[in-house]
PDB file of C-alpha atoms and ligand atoms in Angstrom:
ATOM      1  CA  UNK A   1       6.644 -27.789 -34.094  1.00 41.00           C
ATOM      2  CA  UNK A   2       5.445 -24.228 -34.247  1.00 47.00           C
ATOM      3  CA  UNK A   3       3.332 -22.303 -31.798  1.00 57.00           C
ATOM      4  CA  UNK A   4       0.861 -21.470 -34.546  1.00 64.00           C
ATOM      5  CA  UNK A   5      -2.558 -22.972 -33.828  1.00 80.00           C
ATOM      6  CA  UNK A   6      -1.266 -24.321 -30.518  1.00 94.00           C
ATOM      7  CA  UNK A   7      -1.806 -23.117 -26.955  1.00 97.00           C
ATOM      8  CA  UNK A   8       0.245 -20.084 -25.932  1.00 98.00           C
ATOM      9  CA  UNK A   9       1.417 -19.370 -22.385  1.00 98.00           C
ATOM     10  CA  UNK A  10       3.903 -16.870 -21.000  1.00 98.00           C
ATOM     11  CA  UNK A  11       5.646 -15.547 -17.924  1.00 98.00           C
ATOM     12  CA  UNK A  12       4.878 -12.125 -16.461  1.00 98.00           C
ATOM     13  CA  UNK A  13       7.781 -10.601 -14.560  1.00 97.00           C
ATOM     14  CA  UNK A  14       9.999  -7.524 -14.220  1.00 97.00           C
ATOM     15  CA  UNK A  15      12.709  -7.997 -15.135  1.00 94.00           C
ATOM     16  CA  UNK A  16      11.893 -11.268 -16.829  1.00 95.00           C
ATOM     17  CA  UNK A  17      15.060 -11.883 -18.819  1.00 92.00           C
ATOM     18  CA  UNK A  18      16.466 -14.026 -15.968  1.00 89.00           C
ATOM     19  CA  UNK A  19      13.464 -16.386 -16.046  1.00 93.00           C
ATOM     20  CA  UNK A  20      14.251 -19.915 -17.137  1.00 95.00           C
ATOM     21  CA  UNK A  21      10.562 -20.717 -17.697  1.00 97.00           C
ATOM     22  CA  UNK A  22      10.635 -20.116 -21.501  1.00 97.00           C
ATOM     23  CA  UNK A  23      13.607 -22.475 -21.733  1.00 97.00           C
ATOM     24  CA  UNK A  24      11.927 -25.163 -19.614  1.00 98.00           C
ATOM     25  CA  UNK A  25       8.581 -25.104 -21.422  1.00 98.00           C
ATOM     26  CA  UNK A  26      10.252 -24.748 -24.826  1.00 97.00           C
ATOM     27  CA  UNK A  27      12.362 -27.815 -24.023  1.00 97.00           C
ATOM     28  CA  UNK A  28       9.280 -29.866 -23.167  1.00 98.00           C
ATOM     29  CA  UNK A  29       7.274 -28.636 -26.184  1.00 97.00           C
ATOM     30  CA  UNK A  30      10.081 -29.822 -28.469  1.00 97.00           C
ATOM     31  CA  UNK A  31      10.669 -33.031 -26.565  1.00 97.00           C
ATOM     32  CA  UNK A  32       7.021 -34.109 -26.700  1.00 97.00           C
ATOM     33  CA  UNK A  33       6.494 -32.770 -30.237  1.00 97.00           C
ATOM     34  CA  UNK A  34       3.596 -30.572 -29.168  1.00 97.00           C
ATOM     35  CA  UNK A  35       2.198 -27.501 -30.861  1.00 96.00           C
ATOM     36  CA  UNK A  36       2.294 -24.457 -28.632  1.00 97.00           C
ATOM     37  CA  UNK A  37       4.492 -21.621 -27.480  1.00 97.00           C
ATOM     38  CA  UNK A  38       5.715 -20.158 -24.200  1.00 98.00           C
ATOM     39  CA  UNK A  39       6.977 -16.590 -24.216  1.00 97.00           C
ATOM     40  CA  UNK A  40       8.540 -14.065 -21.834  1.00 97.00           C
ATOM     41  CA  UNK A  41       6.200 -11.138 -21.152  1.00 98.00           C
ATOM     42  CA  UNK A  42       8.199  -8.274 -19.611  1.00 98.00           C
ATOM     43  CA  UNK A  43       5.608  -6.538 -17.415  1.00 98.00           C
ATOM     44  CA  UNK A  44       6.302  -3.435 -15.358  1.00 98.00           C
ATOM     45  CA  UNK A  45       4.457  -3.357 -12.019  1.00 97.00           C
ATOM     46  CA  UNK A  46       2.281  -0.454 -13.185  1.00 98.00           C
ATOM     47  CA  UNK A  47       1.193  -2.516 -16.222  1.00 98.00           C
ATOM     48  CA  UNK A  48       0.462  -5.746 -14.369  1.00 98.00           C
ATOM     49  CA  UNK A  49      -3.317  -5.429 -14.291  1.00 97.00           C
ATOM     50  CA  UNK A  50      -3.520  -4.614 -18.012  1.00 97.00           C
ATOM     51  CA  UNK A  51      -1.155  -7.451 -18.899  1.00 98.00           C
ATOM     52  CA  UNK A  52      -3.001  -9.835 -16.580  1.00 97.00           C
ATOM     53  CA  UNK A  53      -6.361  -9.105 -18.226  1.00 96.00           C
ATOM     54  CA  UNK A  54      -4.659  -9.143 -21.614  1.00 96.00           C
ATOM     55  CA  UNK A  55      -3.825 -12.825 -21.205  1.00 97.00           C
ATOM     56  CA  UNK A  56      -7.503 -13.644 -21.581  1.00 95.00           C
ATOM     57  CA  UNK A  57      -8.112 -11.075 -24.321  1.00 94.00           C
ATOM     58  CA  UNK A  58      -5.189 -12.415 -26.372  1.00 95.00           C
ATOM     59  CA  UNK A  59      -6.212 -16.056 -26.041  1.00 95.00           C
ATOM     60  CA  UNK A  60      -3.391 -17.222 -23.766  1.00 97.00           C
ATOM     61  CA  UNK A  61      -4.110 -20.481 -21.932  1.00 98.00           C
ATOM     62  CA  UNK A  62      -2.276 -19.206 -18.867  1.00 98.00           C
ATOM     63  CA  UNK A  63       1.224 -18.622 -17.669  1.00 98.00           C
ATOM     64  CA  UNK A  64       3.544 -17.997 -14.789  1.00 98.00           C
ATOM     65  CA  UNK A  65       4.106 -14.969 -12.637  1.00 97.00           C
ATOM     66  CA  UNK A  66       7.455 -14.218 -11.143  1.00 95.00           C
ATOM     67  CA  UNK A  67       9.134 -11.435  -9.184  1.00 92.00           C
ATOM     68  CA  UNK A  68       7.726  -8.901  -8.317  1.00 95.00           C
ATOM     69  CA  UNK A  69       4.165  -9.889  -9.224  1.00 96.00           C
ATOM     70  CA  UNK A  70       3.437 -13.018  -7.200  1.00 96.00           C
ATOM     71  CA  UNK A  71       1.281 -11.402  -4.496  1.00 96.00           C
ATOM     72  CA  UNK A  72      -0.383  -8.873  -6.804  1.00 97.00           C
ATOM     73  CA  UNK A  73      -1.352 -11.583  -9.288  1.00 98.00           C
ATOM     74  CA  UNK A  74      -3.152 -13.502  -6.561  1.00 98.00           C
ATOM     75  CA  UNK A  75      -5.120 -10.371  -5.684  1.00 98.00           C
ATOM     76  CA  UNK A  76      -6.072  -9.794  -9.332  1.00 98.00           C
ATOM     77  CA  UNK A  77      -7.202 -13.359  -9.996  1.00 98.00           C
ATOM     78  CA  UNK A  78     -10.884 -14.229 -10.354  1.00 98.00           C
ATOM     79  CA  UNK A  79     -10.347 -17.472  -8.448  1.00 97.00           C
ATOM     80  CA  UNK A  80      -7.499 -19.120  -6.564  1.00 98.00           C
ATOM     81  CA  UNK A  81      -6.609 -22.631  -5.465  1.00 97.00           C
ATOM     82  CA  UNK A  82      -6.503 -23.306  -1.711  1.00 96.00           C
ATOM     83  CA  UNK A  83      -2.700 -23.727  -1.841  1.00 96.00           C
ATOM     84  CA  UNK A  84      -2.226 -20.355  -3.574  1.00 97.00           C
ATOM     85  CA  UNK A  85      -4.431 -18.677  -0.964  1.00 96.00           C
ATOM     86  CA  UNK A  86      -2.553 -20.416   1.840  1.00 95.00           C
ATOM     87  CA  UNK A  87       0.820 -19.349   0.476  1.00 95.00           C
ATOM     88  CA  UNK A  88      -0.486 -15.862  -0.243  1.00 95.00           C
ATOM     89  CA  UNK A  89       1.066 -15.702  -3.684  1.00 95.00           C
ATOM     90  CA  UNK A  90       0.599 -17.050  -7.208  1.00 97.00           C
ATOM     91  CA  UNK A  91       3.255 -18.424  -9.519  1.00 97.00           C
ATOM     92  CA  UNK A  92       0.922 -19.967 -12.076  1.00 98.00           C
ATOM     93  CA  UNK A  93      -2.217 -18.805 -13.895  1.00 98.00           C
ATOM     94  CA  UNK A  94      -4.904 -20.726 -15.745  1.00 98.00           C
ATOM     95  CA  UNK A  95      -7.213 -18.900 -18.104  1.00 98.00           C
ATOM     96  CA  UNK A  96     -10.643 -20.456 -17.811  1.00 94.00           C
ATOM     97  CA  UNK A  97     -14.046 -19.541 -19.241  1.00 89.00           C
ATOM     98  CA  UNK A  98     -15.005 -17.734 -16.059  1.00 85.00           C
ATOM     99  CA  UNK A  99     -11.755 -15.803 -15.691  1.00 95.00           C
ATOM    100  CA  UNK A 100      -8.214 -16.332 -14.475  1.00 98.00           C
ATOM    101  CA  UNK A 101      -7.421 -18.827 -11.724  1.00 98.00           C
ATOM    102  CA  UNK A 102      -4.269 -18.386  -9.649  1.00 98.00           C
ATOM    103  CA  UNK A 103      -2.327 -21.373  -8.378  1.00 98.00           C
ATOM    104  CA  UNK A 104       1.013 -21.865  -6.655  1.00 98.00           C
ATOM    105  CA  UNK A 105       3.242 -24.815  -7.558  1.00 98.00           C
ATOM    106  CA  UNK A 106       6.396 -23.702  -5.703  1.00 98.00           C
ATOM    107  CA  UNK A 107       5.742 -25.988  -2.729  1.00 98.00           C
ATOM    108  CA  UNK A 108       4.898 -28.857  -5.081  1.00 98.00           C
ATOM    109  CA  UNK A 109       8.216 -28.258  -6.861  1.00 98.00           C
ATOM    110  CA  UNK A 110      10.100 -28.210  -3.574  1.00 98.00           C
ATOM    111  CA  UNK A 111       8.664 -31.529  -2.340  1.00 98.00           C
ATOM    112  CA  UNK A 112       8.852 -33.267  -5.729  1.00 98.00           C
ATOM    113  CA  UNK A 113      12.508 -32.279  -6.064  1.00 98.00           C
ATOM    114  CA  UNK A 114      13.317 -33.906  -2.728  1.00 98.00           C
ATOM    115  CA  UNK A 115      11.332 -37.034  -3.593  1.00 97.00           C
ATOM    116  CA  UNK A 116      13.094 -37.340  -6.956  1.00 97.00           C
ATOM    117  CA  UNK A 117      16.618 -36.497  -5.810  1.00 97.00           C
ATOM    118  CA  UNK A 118      16.521 -38.228  -2.418  1.00 97.00           C
ATOM    119  CA  UNK A 119      14.311 -41.302  -2.754  1.00 95.00           C
ATOM    120  CA  UNK A 120      13.135 -42.410   0.650  1.00 94.00           C
ATOM    121  CA  UNK A 121      13.107 -38.867   2.051  1.00 97.00           C
ATOM    122  CA  UNK A 122      10.010 -38.220   4.141  1.00 96.00           C
ATOM    123  CA  UNK A 123       8.740 -34.972   5.612  1.00 97.00           C
ATOM    124  CA  UNK A 124       7.582 -36.829   8.708  1.00 96.00           C
ATOM    125  CA  UNK A 125      11.001 -38.401   9.392  1.00 95.00           C
ATOM    126  CA  UNK A 126      11.770 -35.782  12.055  1.00 96.00           C
ATOM    127  CA  UNK A 127      11.937 -32.048  12.735  1.00 97.00           C
ATOM    128  CA  UNK A 128      12.654 -29.669   9.859  1.00 98.00           C
ATOM    129  CA  UNK A 129      14.744 -26.511  10.166  1.00 98.00           C
ATOM    130  CA  UNK A 130      13.821 -23.774   7.714  1.00 98.00           C
ATOM    131  CA  UNK A 131      16.077 -20.738   7.413  1.00 98.00           C
ATOM    132  CA  UNK A 132      14.273 -17.708   5.995  1.00 97.00           C
ATOM    133  CA  UNK A 133      10.753 -16.333   6.038  1.00 97.00           C
ATOM    134  CA  UNK A 134      10.386 -14.625   2.658  1.00 93.00           C
ATOM    135  CA  UNK A 135       8.003 -15.484  -0.149  1.00 91.00           C
ATOM    136  CA  UNK A 136       9.712 -18.728  -1.093  1.00 95.00           C
ATOM    137  CA  UNK A 137       9.953 -19.858   2.550  1.00 97.00           C
ATOM    138  CA  UNK A 138       6.203 -19.528   2.850  1.00 96.00           C
ATOM    139  CA  UNK A 139       5.639 -22.020   0.031  1.00 97.00           C
ATOM    140  CA  UNK A 140       8.304 -24.365   1.428  1.00 98.00           C
ATOM    141  CA  UNK A 141       6.934 -24.263   4.983  1.00 98.00           C
ATOM    142  CA  UNK A 142       3.351 -24.852   3.802  1.00 97.00           C
ATOM    143  CA  UNK A 143       4.448 -27.795   1.661  1.00 98.00           C
ATOM    144  CA  UNK A 144       6.494 -29.389   4.465  1.00 98.00           C
ATOM    145  CA  UNK A 145       3.546 -29.150   6.851  1.00 98.00           C
ATOM    146  CA  UNK A 146       1.160 -30.512   4.219  1.00 96.00           C
ATOM    147  CA  UNK A 147       3.579 -33.399   3.588  1.00 97.00           C
ATOM    148  CA  UNK A 148       3.392 -34.383   7.246  1.00 98.00           C
ATOM    149  CA  UNK A 149       6.243 -32.556   8.989  1.00 98.00           C
ATOM    150  CA  UNK A 150       5.404 -32.723  12.686  1.00 98.00           C
ATOM    151  CA  UNK A 151       7.848 -30.080  13.983  1.00 98.00           C
ATOM    152  CA  UNK A 152       9.123 -27.151  11.981  1.00 98.00           C
ATOM    153  CA  UNK A 153      11.772 -24.858  13.406  1.00 98.00           C
ATOM    154  CA  UNK A 154      11.616 -21.511  11.639  1.00 98.00           C
ATOM    155  CA  UNK A 155      14.523 -19.086  11.877  1.00 98.00           C
ATOM    156  CA  UNK A 156      14.745 -15.729  10.172  1.00 97.00           C
ATOM    157  CA  UNK A 157      17.032 -12.731  10.564  1.00 97.00           C
ATOM    158  CA  UNK A 158      13.927 -10.595  11.093  1.00 98.00           C
ATOM    159  CA  UNK A 159      12.074 -12.615  13.711  1.00 98.00           C
ATOM    160  CA  UNK A 160       8.804 -10.699  13.262  1.00 98.00           C
ATOM    161  CA  UNK A 161       8.590 -11.932   9.676  1.00 97.00           C
ATOM    162  CA  UNK A 162       8.931 -15.555  10.828  1.00 98.00           C
ATOM    163  CA  UNK A 163       6.268 -14.976  13.470  1.00 98.00           C
ATOM    164  CA  UNK A 164       3.910 -13.526  10.858  1.00 97.00           C
ATOM    165  CA  UNK A 165       4.514 -16.558   8.634  1.00 97.00           C
ATOM    166  CA  UNK A 166       3.879 -18.975  11.513  1.00 98.00           C
ATOM    167  CA  UNK A 167       0.708 -17.119  12.434  1.00 97.00           C
ATOM    168  CA  UNK A 168      -0.565 -17.126   8.852  1.00 96.00           C
ATOM    169  CA  UNK A 169       0.066 -20.830   8.231  1.00 96.00           C
ATOM    170  CA  UNK A 170      -0.606 -22.260  11.681  1.00 96.00           C
ATOM    171  CA  UNK A 171       0.498 -25.784  12.551  1.00 97.00           C
ATOM    172  CA  UNK A 172       3.537 -27.088  14.445  1.00 98.00           C
ATOM    173  CA  UNK A 173       5.903 -24.195  13.690  1.00 98.00           C
ATOM    174  CA  UNK A 174       8.379 -23.070  16.356  1.00 98.00           C
ATOM    175  CA  UNK A 175       9.928 -19.656  15.697  1.00 98.00           C
ATOM    176  CA  UNK A 176      13.485 -19.237  16.949  1.00 98.00           C
ATOM    177  CA  UNK A 177      15.982 -16.373  16.931  1.00 97.00           C
ATOM    178  CA  UNK A 178      18.535 -16.124  14.149  1.00 96.00           C
ATOM    179  CA  UNK A 179      21.225 -16.657  16.806  1.00 95.00           C
ATOM    180  CA  UNK A 180      19.688 -20.045  17.610  1.00 95.00           C
ATOM    181  CA  UNK A 181      19.911 -21.329  14.031  1.00 95.00           C
ATOM    182  CA  UNK A 182      23.075 -23.396  14.464  1.00 94.00           C
ATOM    183  CA  UNK A 183      21.734 -25.139  17.578  1.00 95.00           C
ATOM    184  CA  UNK A 184      18.344 -25.643  15.924  1.00 96.00           C
ATOM    185  CA  UNK A 185      20.043 -27.811  13.303  1.00 96.00           C
ATOM    186  CA  UNK A 186      20.645 -30.365  16.075  1.00 95.00           C
ATOM    187  CA  UNK A 187      18.291 -33.318  15.673  1.00 94.00           C
ATOM    188  CA  UNK A 188      16.668 -31.935  12.538  1.00 96.00           C
ATOM    189  CA  UNK A 189      15.988 -34.506   9.818  1.00 97.00           C
ATOM    190  CA  UNK A 190      15.577 -31.896   7.073  1.00 98.00           C
ATOM    191  CA  UNK A 191      17.482 -28.608   6.788  1.00 98.00           C
ATOM    192  CA  UNK A 192      16.369 -26.030   4.250  1.00 98.00           C
ATOM    193  CA  UNK A 193      17.968 -22.749   3.265  1.00 97.00           C
ATOM    194  CA  UNK A 194      15.244 -20.412   2.031  1.00 97.00           C
ATOM    195  CA  UNK A 195      17.251 -17.231   2.548  1.00 96.00           C
ATOM    196  CA  UNK A 196      19.000 -15.573  -0.342  1.00 93.00           C
ATOM    197  CA  UNK A 197      22.314 -16.046   1.514  1.00 93.00           C
ATOM    198  CA  UNK A 198      24.870 -17.684  -0.749  1.00 90.00           C
ATOM    199  CA  UNK A 199      23.130 -16.591  -3.936  1.00 90.00           C
ATOM    200  CA  UNK A 200      25.485 -15.068  -6.477  1.00 88.00           C
ATOM    201  CA  UNK A 201      25.774 -11.397  -5.586  1.00 89.00           C
ATOM    202  CA  UNK A 202      24.152 -11.796  -2.127  1.00 87.00           C
ATOM    203  CA  UNK A 203      25.787 -11.997   1.317  1.00 87.00           C
ATOM    204  CA  UNK A 204      27.649 -15.250   2.030  1.00 85.00           C
ATOM    205  CA  UNK A 205      26.088 -18.068   4.052  1.00 87.00           C
ATOM    206  CA  UNK A 206      28.211 -18.693   7.128  1.00 86.00           C
ATOM    207  CA  UNK A 207      26.093 -20.549   9.679  1.00 88.00           C
ATOM    208  CA  UNK A 208      27.943 -23.554  11.103  1.00 88.00           C
ATOM    209  CA  UNK A 209      26.173 -26.892  10.580  1.00 92.00           C
ATOM    210  CA  UNK A 210      28.292 -28.781  13.136  1.00 91.00           C
ATOM    211  CA  UNK A 211      25.244 -29.682  15.236  1.00 91.00           C
ATOM    212  CA  UNK A 212      23.377 -31.265  12.317  1.00 92.00           C
ATOM    213  CA  UNK A 213      22.668 -34.948  12.792  1.00 89.00           C
ATOM    214  CA  UNK A 214      24.356 -37.422  10.465  1.00 87.00           C
ATOM    215  CA  UNK A 215      21.625 -38.821   8.226  1.00 92.00           C
ATOM    216  CA  UNK A 216      19.887 -35.459   7.892  1.00 97.00           C
ATOM    217  CA  UNK A 217      19.093 -34.108   4.460  1.00 98.00           C
ATOM    218  CA  UNK A 218      20.085 -30.530   3.557  1.00 98.00           C
ATOM    219  CA  UNK A 219      18.574 -28.669   0.638  1.00 98.00           C
ATOM    220  CA  UNK A 220      19.066 -25.144  -0.616  1.00 97.00           C
ATOM    221  CA  UNK A 221      16.452 -23.453  -2.760  1.00 96.00           C
ATOM    222  CA  UNK A 222      19.120 -21.072  -4.085  1.00 94.00           C
ATOM    223  CA  UNK A 223      20.414 -22.594  -7.330  1.00 92.00           C
ATOM    224  CA  UNK A 224      22.828 -19.965  -8.626  1.00 91.00           C
ATOM    225  CA  UNK A 225      25.471 -21.095  -7.906  1.00 93.00           C
ATOM    226  CA  UNK A 226      24.352 -24.732  -7.898  1.00 94.00           C
ATOM    227  CA  UNK A 227      26.812 -25.686  -5.150  1.00 95.00           C
ATOM    228  CA  UNK A 228      25.958 -22.994  -2.639  1.00 95.00           C
ATOM    229  CA  UNK A 229      27.967 -22.411   0.540  1.00 95.00           C
ATOM    230  CA  UNK A 230      25.080 -24.067   2.458  1.00 96.00           C
ATOM    231  CA  UNK A 231      25.350 -27.197   0.283  1.00 97.00           C
ATOM    232  CA  UNK A 232      29.140 -27.217   0.648  1.00 96.00           C
ATOM    233  CA  UNK A 233      28.892 -26.851   4.457  1.00 95.00           C
ATOM    234  CA  UNK A 234      26.337 -29.683   4.577  1.00 96.00           C
ATOM    235  CA  UNK A 235      28.545 -31.935   2.445  1.00 96.00           C
ATOM    236  CA  UNK A 236      31.494 -31.232   4.751  1.00 94.00           C
ATOM    237  CA  UNK A 237      29.314 -32.292   7.661  1.00 95.00           C
ATOM    238  CA  UNK A 238      28.563 -35.528   5.773  1.00 95.00           C
ATOM    239  CA  UNK A 239      24.878 -34.797   5.148  1.00 96.00           C
ATOM    240  CA  UNK A 240      22.938 -35.848   2.079  1.00 97.00           C
ATOM    241  CA  UNK A 241      22.257 -32.782  -0.078  1.00 98.00           C
ATOM    242  CA  UNK A 242      19.822 -31.729  -2.791  1.00 98.00           C
ATOM    243  CA  UNK A 243      20.381 -28.577  -4.846  1.00 97.00           C
ATOM    244  CA  UNK A 244      17.687 -26.032  -5.688  1.00 96.00           C
ATOM    245  CA  UNK A 245      17.593 -26.311  -9.463  1.00 97.00           C
ATOM    246  CA  UNK A 246      15.215 -29.259  -9.316  1.00 97.00           C
ATOM    247  CA  UNK A 247      12.630 -27.215  -7.384  1.00 97.00           C
ATOM    248  CA  UNK A 248      12.570 -24.714 -10.229  1.00 96.00           C
ATOM    249  CA  UNK A 249      12.141 -27.469 -12.813  1.00 98.00           C
ATOM    250  CA  UNK A 250       9.538 -29.483 -10.909  1.00 98.00           C
ATOM    251  CA  UNK A 251       7.382 -26.422 -10.130  1.00 98.00           C
ATOM    252  CA  UNK A 252       6.908 -26.026 -13.884  1.00 98.00           C
ATOM    253  CA  UNK A 253       5.300 -29.466 -14.323  1.00 98.00           C
ATOM    254  CA  UNK A 254       1.690 -28.661 -13.277  1.00 98.00           C
ATOM    255  CA  UNK A 255       1.582 -25.613 -15.561  1.00 98.00           C
ATOM    256  CA  UNK A 256       2.882 -27.496 -18.571  1.00 98.00           C
ATOM    257  CA  UNK A 257       0.387 -30.314 -18.001  1.00 98.00           C
ATOM    258  CA  UNK A 258      -2.510 -27.855 -17.690  1.00 98.00           C
ATOM    259  CA  UNK A 259      -1.589 -25.680 -20.688  1.00 98.00           C
ATOM    260  CA  UNK A 260      -0.151 -28.166 -23.152  1.00 98.00           C
ATOM    261  CA  UNK A 261      -1.799 -31.435 -22.109  1.00 97.00           C
ATOM    262  CA  UNK A 262       1.171 -33.690 -21.373  1.00 97.00           C
ATOM    263  CA  UNK A 263       2.753 -34.706 -18.063  1.00 98.00           C
ATOM    264  CA  UNK A 264       6.384 -33.628 -18.518  1.00 98.00           C
ATOM    265  CA  UNK A 265       9.447 -35.230 -16.999  1.00 98.00           C
ATOM    266  CA  UNK A 266      12.375 -33.532 -15.308  1.00 98.00           C
ATOM    267  CA  UNK A 267      15.415 -35.317 -16.694  1.00 96.00           C
ATOM    268  CA  UNK A 268      19.152 -34.770 -17.043  1.00 96.00           C
ATOM    269  CA  UNK A 269      18.768 -33.168 -20.482  1.00 96.00           C
ATOM    270  CA  UNK A 270      16.490 -30.499 -18.989  1.00 97.00           C
ATOM    271  CA  UNK A 271      18.823 -29.928 -16.041  1.00 97.00           C
ATOM    272  CA  UNK A 272      21.768 -29.547 -18.403  1.00 96.00           C
ATOM    273  CA  UNK A 273      19.840 -27.086 -20.576  1.00 95.00           C
ATOM    274  CA  UNK A 274      18.790 -25.040 -17.538  1.00 95.00           C
ATOM    275  CA  UNK A 275      22.349 -25.013 -16.191  1.00 93.00           C
ATOM    276  CA  UNK A 276      23.777 -23.888 -19.508  1.00 91.00           C
ATOM    277  CA  UNK A 277      21.330 -20.955 -19.716  1.00 85.00           C
TER     278      UNK A 277
HETATM  279  P1  NAP B   1      12.672 -12.759  -0.177  1.00 71.41           P
HETATM  280  O1  NAP B   1      11.188 -12.791  -0.036  1.00 71.41           O
HETATM  281  O2  NAP B   1      13.352 -11.484  -0.521  1.00 71.41           O
HETATM  282  O3  NAP B   1      13.315 -13.351   1.192  1.00 71.41           O
HETATM  283  C1  NAP B   1      14.687 -13.329   1.400  1.00 71.41           C
HETATM  284  C2  NAP B   1      15.021 -14.089   2.676  1.00 71.41           C
HETATM  285  O4  NAP B   1      16.446 -14.075   2.851  1.00 71.41           O
HETATM  286  C3  NAP B   1      14.434 -13.478   3.944  1.00 71.41           C
HETATM  287  O5  NAP B   1      14.139 -14.500   4.860  1.00 71.41           O
HETATM  288  C4  NAP B   1      15.587 -12.589   4.427  1.00 71.41           C
HETATM  289  O6  NAP B   1      15.544 -12.296   5.803  1.00 71.41           O
HETATM  290  C5  NAP B   1      16.762 -13.484   4.116  1.00 71.41           C
HETATM  291  N1  NAP B   1      18.020 -12.734   4.037  1.00 71.41           N
HETATM  292  C6  NAP B   1      18.398 -11.887   3.056  1.00 71.41           C
HETATM  293  N2  NAP B   1      19.620 -11.368   3.333  1.00 71.41           N
HETATM  294  C7  NAP B   1      19.999 -11.906   4.533  1.00 71.41           C
HETATM  295  C8  NAP B   1      21.154 -11.758   5.348  1.00 71.41           C
HETATM  296  N3  NAP B   1      22.177 -10.945   5.002  1.00 71.41           N
HETATM  297  N4  NAP B   1      21.221 -12.460   6.493  1.00 71.41           N
HETATM  298  C9  NAP B   1      20.196 -13.290   6.869  1.00 71.41           C
HETATM  299  N5  NAP B   1      19.085 -13.460   6.130  1.00 71.41           N
HETATM  300  C10 NAP B   1      18.977 -12.780   4.970  1.00 71.41           C
HETATM  301  O7  NAP B   1      13.148 -13.791  -1.306  1.00 71.41           O
HETATM  302  P2  NAP B   1      12.437 -15.160  -1.759  1.00 71.41           P
HETATM  303  O8  NAP B   1      11.544 -14.890  -2.903  1.00 71.41           O
HETATM  304  O9  NAP B   1      11.880 -15.837  -0.561  1.00 71.41           O
HETATM  305  O10 NAP B   1      13.690 -15.962  -2.356  1.00 71.41           O
HETATM  306  C11 NAP B   1      14.745 -16.416  -1.516  1.00 71.41           C
HETATM  307  C12 NAP B   1      15.756 -17.187  -2.362  1.00 71.41           C
HETATM  308  O11 NAP B   1      15.136 -18.350  -2.889  1.00 71.41           O
HETATM  309  C13 NAP B   1      16.272 -16.407  -3.560  1.00 71.41           C
HETATM  310  O12 NAP B   1      17.656 -16.651  -3.678  1.00 71.41           O
HETATM  311  C14 NAP B   1      15.545 -17.024  -4.747  1.00 71.41           C
HETATM  312  O13 NAP B   1      16.311 -16.988  -5.940  1.00 71.41           O
HETATM  313  C15 NAP B   1      15.378 -18.461  -4.280  1.00 71.41           C
HETATM  314  N6  NAP B   1      14.210 -19.124  -4.882  1.00 71.41           N
HETATM  315  C16 NAP B   1      14.405 -20.330  -5.494  1.00 71.41           C
HETATM  316  C17 NAP B   1      13.325 -20.993  -6.050  1.00 71.41           C
HETATM  317  C18 NAP B   1      13.530 -22.307  -6.740  1.00 71.41           C
HETATM  318  O14 NAP B   1      12.665 -22.736  -7.512  1.00 71.41           O
HETATM  319  N7  NAP B   1      14.633 -23.010  -6.498  1.00 71.41           N
HETATM  320  C19 NAP B   1      12.029 -20.436  -5.974  1.00 71.41           C
HETATM  321  C20 NAP B   1      11.878 -19.214  -5.334  1.00 71.41           C
HETATM  322  C21 NAP B   1      12.964 -18.563  -4.789  1.00 71.41           C
HETATM  323  P3  NAP B   1      14.790 -10.967   6.326  1.00 71.41           P
HETATM  324  O15 NAP B   1      13.337 -11.312   6.394  1.00 71.41           O
HETATM  325  O16 NAP B   1      15.401 -10.726   7.650  1.00 71.41           O
HETATM  326  O17 NAP B   1      15.081  -9.872   5.332  1.00 71.41           O
END
């Protein structure tokens, strides 16, 4: 199927070559036999506003925004969903008659990945430990609280950043020092690495998980490599684990449904295609 006469969406980012979004949406367009196209739109920060407005002028139905534009895109949008405002960043845009609406599906992707990969997992099963307080952590923390997590232990190298996140989101968040991270794993039902530690090219992850309770679920949002040091440490401790690739794939579902009109499925073929990229 060609993109001609079909809806066109794209991803704004800089650099954008690393983005797997064109692969994911292209996979689904082919799989469901839909007309439409999804393209990479390399957008320097100084060109963001022009490119953003250009989406509407060029007849795009919407698109994604990735690093480094997630906060700026929210500020440029004519409207925003409550979850995008809460997270303070956009990863998804919808072009509507009245202008561009910003949304954020990162937290949705995080929760849906856990539900799909660990059936029976519940956010309210016990305390959650979240490592990291960057942009992605904000979406993860908001989604855990919205899903019913009753106690969230938040640990970040820079404590002030965790405190700012806790203040912005409110709710049952307890900020702890980075040095308390290993002990904070004790009794947690869900452990999440939202730092970039363990990512290819970043510093290694070396927090011990010896205090983690058997039966806890550990998930890393870093997906390159797929088996991160955090996942390996959790496996050694005997915990159930979920890798971060699924979050990336599931966060794309609401955009695809809105732009191309079909509810897409995250399946093994898509995972394999994303891994091979
Ligand atoms: P970010 O805003 O730059 O935040 C990075 C986080 O890592 C901060 O909490 C930072 O702590 C921490 N960190 C970095 N180096 C550290 C070190 N040496 N020791 C301890 N903590 C360290 O990045 P982000 O956008 O939140 O992304 C974080 C990771 O998530 C990236 O690897 C990204 O690829 C991944 N991600 C995955 C998905 C997905 O769909 N699976 C989605 C988004 C992001 P400080 O505050 O102290 O600097």
